[in-house]
Coordinates of C-alpha atoms and ligand atoms in Angstrom, one line a residue:
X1 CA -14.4 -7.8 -0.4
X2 CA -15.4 -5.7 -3.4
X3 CA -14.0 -7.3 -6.7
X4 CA -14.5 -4.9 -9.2
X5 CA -16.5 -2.1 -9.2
X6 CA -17.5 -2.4 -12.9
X7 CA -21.8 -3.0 -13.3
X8 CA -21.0 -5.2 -16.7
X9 CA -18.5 -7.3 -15.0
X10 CA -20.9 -8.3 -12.0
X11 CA -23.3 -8.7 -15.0
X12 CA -21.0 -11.3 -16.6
X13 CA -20.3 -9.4 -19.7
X14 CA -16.8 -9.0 -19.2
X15 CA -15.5 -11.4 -16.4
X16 CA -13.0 -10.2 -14.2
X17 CA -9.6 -10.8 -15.1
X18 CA -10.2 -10.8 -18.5
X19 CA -8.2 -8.4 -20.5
X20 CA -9.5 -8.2 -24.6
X21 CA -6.7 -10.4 -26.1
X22 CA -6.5 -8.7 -29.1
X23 CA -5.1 -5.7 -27.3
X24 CA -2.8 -8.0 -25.5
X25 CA -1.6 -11.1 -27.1
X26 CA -0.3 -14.6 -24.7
X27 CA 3.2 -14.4 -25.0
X28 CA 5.2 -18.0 -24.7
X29 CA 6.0 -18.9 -20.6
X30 CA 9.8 -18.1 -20.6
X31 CA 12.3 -20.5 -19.6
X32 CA 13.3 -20.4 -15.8
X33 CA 16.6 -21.8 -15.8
X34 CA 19.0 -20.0 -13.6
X35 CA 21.8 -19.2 -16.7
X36 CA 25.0 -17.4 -16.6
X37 CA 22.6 -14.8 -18.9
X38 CA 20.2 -14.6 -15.8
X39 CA 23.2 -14.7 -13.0
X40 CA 24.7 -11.4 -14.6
X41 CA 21.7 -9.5 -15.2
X42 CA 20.4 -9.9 -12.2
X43 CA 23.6 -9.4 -9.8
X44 CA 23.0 -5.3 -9.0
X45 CA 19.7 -6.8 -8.0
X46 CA 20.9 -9.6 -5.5
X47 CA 23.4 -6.8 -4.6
X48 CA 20.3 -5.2 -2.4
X49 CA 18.6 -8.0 -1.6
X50 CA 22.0 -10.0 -0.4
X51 CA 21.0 -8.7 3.5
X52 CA 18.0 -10.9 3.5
X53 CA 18.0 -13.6 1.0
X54 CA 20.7 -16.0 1.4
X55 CA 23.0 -16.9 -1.6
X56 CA 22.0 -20.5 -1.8
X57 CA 18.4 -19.6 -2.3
X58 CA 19.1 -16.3 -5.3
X59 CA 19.3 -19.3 -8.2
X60 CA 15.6 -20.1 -7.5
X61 CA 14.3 -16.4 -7.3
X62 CA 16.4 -14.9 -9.8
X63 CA 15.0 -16.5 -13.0
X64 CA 11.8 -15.0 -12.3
X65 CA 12.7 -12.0 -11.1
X66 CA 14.4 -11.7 -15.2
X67 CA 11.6 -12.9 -16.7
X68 CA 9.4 -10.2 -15.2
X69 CA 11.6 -7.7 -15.9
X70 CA 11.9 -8.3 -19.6
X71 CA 8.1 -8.6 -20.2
X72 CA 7.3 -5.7 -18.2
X73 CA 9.0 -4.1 -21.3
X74 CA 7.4 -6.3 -23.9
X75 CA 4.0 -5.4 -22.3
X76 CA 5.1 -1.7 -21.8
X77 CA 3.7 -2.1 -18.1
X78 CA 4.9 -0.4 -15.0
X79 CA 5.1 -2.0 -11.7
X80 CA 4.0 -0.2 -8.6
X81 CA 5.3 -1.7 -5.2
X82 CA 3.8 -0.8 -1.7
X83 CA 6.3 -0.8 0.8
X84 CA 4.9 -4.2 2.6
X85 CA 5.7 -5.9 -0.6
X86 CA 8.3 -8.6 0.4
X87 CA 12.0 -7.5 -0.8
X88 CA 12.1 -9.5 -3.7
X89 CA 9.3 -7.7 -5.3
X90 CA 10.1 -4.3 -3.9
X91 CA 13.9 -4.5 -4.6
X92 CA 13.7 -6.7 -7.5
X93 CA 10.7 -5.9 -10.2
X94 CA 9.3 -2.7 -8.9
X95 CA 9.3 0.7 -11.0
X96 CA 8.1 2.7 -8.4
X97 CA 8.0 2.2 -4.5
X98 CA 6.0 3.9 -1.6
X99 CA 2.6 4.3 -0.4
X100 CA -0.3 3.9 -2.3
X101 CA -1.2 7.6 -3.0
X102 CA 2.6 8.2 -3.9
X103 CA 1.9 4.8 -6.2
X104 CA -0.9 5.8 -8.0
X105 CA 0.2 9.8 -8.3
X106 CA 4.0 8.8 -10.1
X107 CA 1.9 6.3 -12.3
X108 CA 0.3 9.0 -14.5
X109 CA 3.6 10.6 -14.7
X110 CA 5.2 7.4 -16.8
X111 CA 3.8 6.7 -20.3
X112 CA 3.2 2.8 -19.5
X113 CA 0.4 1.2 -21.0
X114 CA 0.2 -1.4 -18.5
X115 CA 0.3 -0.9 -14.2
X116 CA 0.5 -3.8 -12.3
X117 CA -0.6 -3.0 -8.6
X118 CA 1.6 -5.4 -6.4
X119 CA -0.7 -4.3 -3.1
X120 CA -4.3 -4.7 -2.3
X121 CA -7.5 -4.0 -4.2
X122 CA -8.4 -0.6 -2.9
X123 CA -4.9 0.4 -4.2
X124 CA -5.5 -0.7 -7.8
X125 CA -8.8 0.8 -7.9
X126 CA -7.0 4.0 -7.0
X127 CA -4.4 4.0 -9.7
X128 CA -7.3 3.0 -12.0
X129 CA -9.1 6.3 -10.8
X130 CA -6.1 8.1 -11.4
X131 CA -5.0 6.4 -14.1
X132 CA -8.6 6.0 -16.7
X133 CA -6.7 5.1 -19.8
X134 CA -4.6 2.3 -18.4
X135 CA -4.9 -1.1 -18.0
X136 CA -4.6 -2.2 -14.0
X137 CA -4.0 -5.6 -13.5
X138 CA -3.8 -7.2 -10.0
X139 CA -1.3 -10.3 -9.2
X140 CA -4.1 -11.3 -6.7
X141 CA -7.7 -10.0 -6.8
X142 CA -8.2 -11.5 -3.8
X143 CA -5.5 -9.1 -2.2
X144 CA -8.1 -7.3 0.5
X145 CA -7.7 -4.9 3.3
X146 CA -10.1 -4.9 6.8
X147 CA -9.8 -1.3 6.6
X148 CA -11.5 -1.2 3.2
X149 CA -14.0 -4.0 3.8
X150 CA -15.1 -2.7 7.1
X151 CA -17.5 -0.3 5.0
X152 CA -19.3 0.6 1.7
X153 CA -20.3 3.3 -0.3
X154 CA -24.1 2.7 1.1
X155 CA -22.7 2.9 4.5
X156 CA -21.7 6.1 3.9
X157 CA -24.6 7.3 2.4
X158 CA -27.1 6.4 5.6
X159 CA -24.0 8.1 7.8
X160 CA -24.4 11.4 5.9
X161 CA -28.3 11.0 6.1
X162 CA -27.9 11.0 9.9
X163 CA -25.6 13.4 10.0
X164 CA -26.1 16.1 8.2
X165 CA -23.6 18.8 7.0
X166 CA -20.6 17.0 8.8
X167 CA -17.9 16.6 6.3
X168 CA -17.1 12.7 5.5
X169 CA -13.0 12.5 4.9
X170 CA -12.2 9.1 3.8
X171 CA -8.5 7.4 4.5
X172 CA -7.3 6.4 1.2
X173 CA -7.7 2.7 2.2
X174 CA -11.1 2.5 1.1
X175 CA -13.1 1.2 -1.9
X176 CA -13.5 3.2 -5.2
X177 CA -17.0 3.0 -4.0
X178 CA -16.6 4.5 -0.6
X179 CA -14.6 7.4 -2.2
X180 CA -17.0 8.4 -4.4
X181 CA -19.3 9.5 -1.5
X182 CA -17.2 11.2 0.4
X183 CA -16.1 14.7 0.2
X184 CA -12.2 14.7 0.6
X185 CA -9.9 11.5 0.8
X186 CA -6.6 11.7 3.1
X187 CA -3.5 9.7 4.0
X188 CA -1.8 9.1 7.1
X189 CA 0.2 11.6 6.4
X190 CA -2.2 14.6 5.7
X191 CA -4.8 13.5 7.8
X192 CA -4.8 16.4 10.3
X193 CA -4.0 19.1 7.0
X194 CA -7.2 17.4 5.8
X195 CA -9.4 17.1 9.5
X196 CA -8.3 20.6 10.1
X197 CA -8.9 22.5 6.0
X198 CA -12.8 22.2 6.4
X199 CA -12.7 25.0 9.6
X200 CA -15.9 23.3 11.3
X201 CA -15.8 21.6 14.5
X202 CA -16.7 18.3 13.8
X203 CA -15.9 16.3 11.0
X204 CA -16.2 12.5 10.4
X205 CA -12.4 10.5 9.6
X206 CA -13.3 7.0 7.9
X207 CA -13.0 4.0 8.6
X208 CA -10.0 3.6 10.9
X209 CA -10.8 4.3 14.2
X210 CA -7.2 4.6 15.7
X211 CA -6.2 7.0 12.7
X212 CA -9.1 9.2 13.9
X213 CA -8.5 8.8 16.8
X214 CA -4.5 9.4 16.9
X215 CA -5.7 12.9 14.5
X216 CA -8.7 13.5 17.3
X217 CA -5.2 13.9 19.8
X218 CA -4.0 16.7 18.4
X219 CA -6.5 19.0 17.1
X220 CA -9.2 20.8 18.9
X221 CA -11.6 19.6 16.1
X222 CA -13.7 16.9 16.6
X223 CA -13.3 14.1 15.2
X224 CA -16.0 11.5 14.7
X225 CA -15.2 7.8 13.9
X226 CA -16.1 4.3 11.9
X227 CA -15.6 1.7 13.8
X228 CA -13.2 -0.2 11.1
X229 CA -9.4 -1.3 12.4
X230 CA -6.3 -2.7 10.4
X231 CA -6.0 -6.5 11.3
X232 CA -2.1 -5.9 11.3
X233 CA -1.9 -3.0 13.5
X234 CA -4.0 -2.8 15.9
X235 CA -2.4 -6.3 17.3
X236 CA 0.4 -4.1 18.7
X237 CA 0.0 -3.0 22.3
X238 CA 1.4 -0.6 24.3
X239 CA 2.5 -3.5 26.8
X240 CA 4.5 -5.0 24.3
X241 CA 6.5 -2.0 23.2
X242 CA 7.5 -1.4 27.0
X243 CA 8.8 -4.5 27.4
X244 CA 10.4 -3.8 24.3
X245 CA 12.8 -1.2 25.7
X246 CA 13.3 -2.7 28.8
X247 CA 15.5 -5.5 26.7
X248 CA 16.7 -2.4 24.4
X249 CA 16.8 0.5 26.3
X250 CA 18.5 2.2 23.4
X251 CA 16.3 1.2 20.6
X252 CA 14.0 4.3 19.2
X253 CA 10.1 3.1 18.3
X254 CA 8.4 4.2 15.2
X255 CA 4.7 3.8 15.0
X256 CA 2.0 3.8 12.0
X257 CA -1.0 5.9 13.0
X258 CA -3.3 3.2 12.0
X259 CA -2.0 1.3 15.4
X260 CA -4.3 2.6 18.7
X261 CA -3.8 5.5 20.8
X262 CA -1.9 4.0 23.2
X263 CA 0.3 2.3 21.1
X264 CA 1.2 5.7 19.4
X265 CA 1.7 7.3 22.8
X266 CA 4.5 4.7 23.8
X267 CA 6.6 5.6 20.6
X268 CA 9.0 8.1 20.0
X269 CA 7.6 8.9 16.4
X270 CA 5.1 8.4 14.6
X271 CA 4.1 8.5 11.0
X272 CA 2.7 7.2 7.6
X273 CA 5.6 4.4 5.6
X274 CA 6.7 7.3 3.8
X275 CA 7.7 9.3 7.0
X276 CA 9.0 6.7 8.8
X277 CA 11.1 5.7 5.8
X278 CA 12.3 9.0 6.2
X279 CA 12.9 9.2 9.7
X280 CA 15.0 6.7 9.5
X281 CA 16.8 8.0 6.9
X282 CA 17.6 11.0 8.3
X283 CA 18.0 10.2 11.8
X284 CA 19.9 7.0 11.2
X285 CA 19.4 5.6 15.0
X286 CA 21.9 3.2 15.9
X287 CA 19.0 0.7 16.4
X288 CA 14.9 1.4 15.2
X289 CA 12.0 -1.2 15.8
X290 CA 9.1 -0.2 13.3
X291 CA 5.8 -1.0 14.7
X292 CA 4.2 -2.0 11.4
X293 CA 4.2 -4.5 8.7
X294 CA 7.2 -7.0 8.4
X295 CA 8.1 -6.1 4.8
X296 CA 9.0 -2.5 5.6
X297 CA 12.1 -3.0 7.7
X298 CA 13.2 -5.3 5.2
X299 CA 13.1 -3.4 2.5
X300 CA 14.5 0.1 4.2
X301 CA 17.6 -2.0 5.6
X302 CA 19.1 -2.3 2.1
X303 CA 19.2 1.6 2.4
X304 CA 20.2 2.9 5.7
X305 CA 23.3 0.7 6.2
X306 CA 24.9 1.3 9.8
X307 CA 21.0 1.0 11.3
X308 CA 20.3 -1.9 13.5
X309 CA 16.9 -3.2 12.7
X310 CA 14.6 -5.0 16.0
X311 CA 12.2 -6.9 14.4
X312 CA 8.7 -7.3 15.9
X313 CA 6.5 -7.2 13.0
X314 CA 2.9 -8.0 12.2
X315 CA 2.9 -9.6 8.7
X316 CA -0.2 -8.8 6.5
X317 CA -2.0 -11.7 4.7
X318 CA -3.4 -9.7 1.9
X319 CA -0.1 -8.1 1.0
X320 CA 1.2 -11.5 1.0
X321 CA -1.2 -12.9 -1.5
X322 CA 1.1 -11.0 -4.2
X323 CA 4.2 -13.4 -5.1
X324 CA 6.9 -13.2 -7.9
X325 CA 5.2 -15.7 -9.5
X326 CA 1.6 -14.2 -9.5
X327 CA 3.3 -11.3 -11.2
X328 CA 4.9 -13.1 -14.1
X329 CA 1.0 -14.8 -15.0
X330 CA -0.1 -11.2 -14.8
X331 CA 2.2 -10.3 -17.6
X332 CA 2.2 -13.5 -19.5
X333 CA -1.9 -13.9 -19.5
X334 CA -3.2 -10.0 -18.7
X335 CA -4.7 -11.1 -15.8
X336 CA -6.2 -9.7 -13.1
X337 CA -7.8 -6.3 -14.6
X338 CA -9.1 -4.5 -11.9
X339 CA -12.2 -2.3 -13.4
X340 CA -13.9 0.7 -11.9
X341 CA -17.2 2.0 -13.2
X342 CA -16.4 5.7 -14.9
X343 CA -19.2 7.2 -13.1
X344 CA -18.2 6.0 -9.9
X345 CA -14.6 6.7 -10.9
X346 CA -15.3 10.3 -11.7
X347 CA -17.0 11.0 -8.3
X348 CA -14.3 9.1 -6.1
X349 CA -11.3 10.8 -8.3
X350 CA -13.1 14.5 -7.4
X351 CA -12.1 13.4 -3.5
X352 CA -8.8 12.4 -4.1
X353 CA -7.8 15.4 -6.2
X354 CA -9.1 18.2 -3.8
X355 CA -6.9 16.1 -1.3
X356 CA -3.9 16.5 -3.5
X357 CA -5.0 19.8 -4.4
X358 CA -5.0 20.2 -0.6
X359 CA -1.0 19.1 -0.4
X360 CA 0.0 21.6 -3.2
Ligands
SF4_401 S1 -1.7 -3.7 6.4 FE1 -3.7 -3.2 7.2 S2 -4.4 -1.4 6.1 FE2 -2.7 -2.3 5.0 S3 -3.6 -3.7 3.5 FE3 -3.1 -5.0 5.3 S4 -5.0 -4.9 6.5 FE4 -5.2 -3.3 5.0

């Protein structure tokens, strides 16, 4: 897993993690009692989390969930919260919710000083890309992704050296690295805007082989693949989800593209978190299975009363690495700073803006 991207940290001159502490003094370790003070200021939050946390356990959660949400404004700090966060993070301390391009694009709209990145790595490293003048700090720094560590920025160098003059579109789950040597980045949700802007036949979609594949299905361009996966997705099969309906014959399956082929062809839509958010949203089926992380149909129950969630779920180990508590030690001691060289920021941030040049 790449740590940080930043030569004078791997050189040991400024460790990872540490943020100058003159910038950013310790501030005391606030008390965690569960107070009438705590119990009322943080009732509208139990108020969308009362679905899935039971009452009995809100006194243990709730005195963190305060804490972190008065230091955030002590610290002037944002918090950015993927949509496989668990609901106490997402519904409780986060700022701003969503996917990680929608993460890191709304955090140079706000004027925080501070973003803390409750995700994975490659997602900090974007909002630090995005985001040059702020300090990104990581809960986890061991928060990875397969999909990001199945390549590297050399990889995609020797790839464009056999392939010459095939454009290289990178998913946005890569490395700030991997980025920076590709022409264009894309989401799930613009991939095939993205596949099909270059108007050539053949074009290379890195590193997830079922997202190129599930773009390759409906576009006459070709589309040439990396042989990377997401560990939580591609676990699904297309077996499962049929005996799925046979005990819910009524229940409408949403897919991520990042799960294979098949998989995608048993659903009845499929889309990036955002659009499946969405989907749900406006559809409101009487009962939805989401064939993706755990976290998300959590978190989108709170809002779409009246749906009937099925829950087979594939939980993510990396996304789980960031905790309430890992968040209050980020705040309190400045800790992890993610760090991207500006050189290899520069080049990498050149193939995420053409994309999101691409989407305007
Ligand atoms: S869900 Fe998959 S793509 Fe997302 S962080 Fe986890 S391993 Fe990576």
């Amino acid at each position: 897993m790449t740590i940080t991207t930043s030569p004078a940290a791997l050189a040991g001159a400024t460790p990872a993690g540490a943020v100058a502490l003159d910038r950013y003094p310790p501030l005391a370790r606030p008390d965690l009692t569960y107070t009438h003070e705590v119990a009322e200021a943080t009732a509208p939050i139990y108020e969308k989390l009362k679905h899935i946390i039971p009452a009995i356990e809100w006194p243990a959660l709730a005195p963190t969930i305060h804490a972190i949400n008065v230091l955030k404004k002590e610290r002037n700090a944002v918090i950015l919260a993927h949509n496989y966060m668990t609901p106490d993070i997402y519904h409780g301390v986060a700022d701003i919710v969503g996917d990680s391009l929608q993460l890191a694009i709304e955090a140079t709209r706000t004027d925080a000083d501070v973003i803390v990145q409750c995700g994975v790595h490659f997602m900090a490293e974007t909002s630090k890309i995005l985001s040059p003048d702020k300090t990104v700090l990581i809960p986890d720094m061991k928060a990875g992704c397969s999909l990001a560590e199945s390549i590297t920025g050399a990889d995609v160098r020797a790839l464009r050296e056999r392939n010459p003059g095939i454009p290289i579109i990178t998913y946005v789950n890569t490395s700030a690295d991997v980025k920076a040597e590709c022409d264009i980045c894309c989401t799930s949700s613009n991939a095939l805007q993205v596949v099909e802007s270059f108007g050539v036949d053949r074009v290379f979609l890195i590193p997830d082989k079922y997202l190129a594949a599930n773009v390759g299905n409906k576009t006459d361009v070709e589309v040439l693949v990396w042989d990377g996966a997401c560990e939580v997705h591609e676990r699904f099969t297309a077996q499962e989800l049929r005996d799925y309906r046979k005990i819910e014959p009524n229940v409408q399956i949403i897919a991520h593209p990042e799960c294979p082929p098949e998989v995608v062809a048993e659903a009845d839509f499929a889309g990036s978190t955002a659009h499946m958010i969405d989907w749900v949203k406006t559809n409101k089926p009487e009962k939805v299975m989401m064939i993706t992380e755990c976290s998300m149909a959590d978190n989108v129950a709170s809002e779409t009363p009246g749906v009937d969630y099925i829950r087979p779920c594939n939980l993510c180990p990396h996304m789980k690495r960031i905790t309430l508590s890992k968040i209050l030690d980020s705040l309190l001691y400045m800790k992890e700073e993610v760090v991207v060289d500006p050189v290899i920021a520069e080049k990498a941030r050149v193939a995420v803006q053409r994309m999101i040049d691409l989407k305007k």
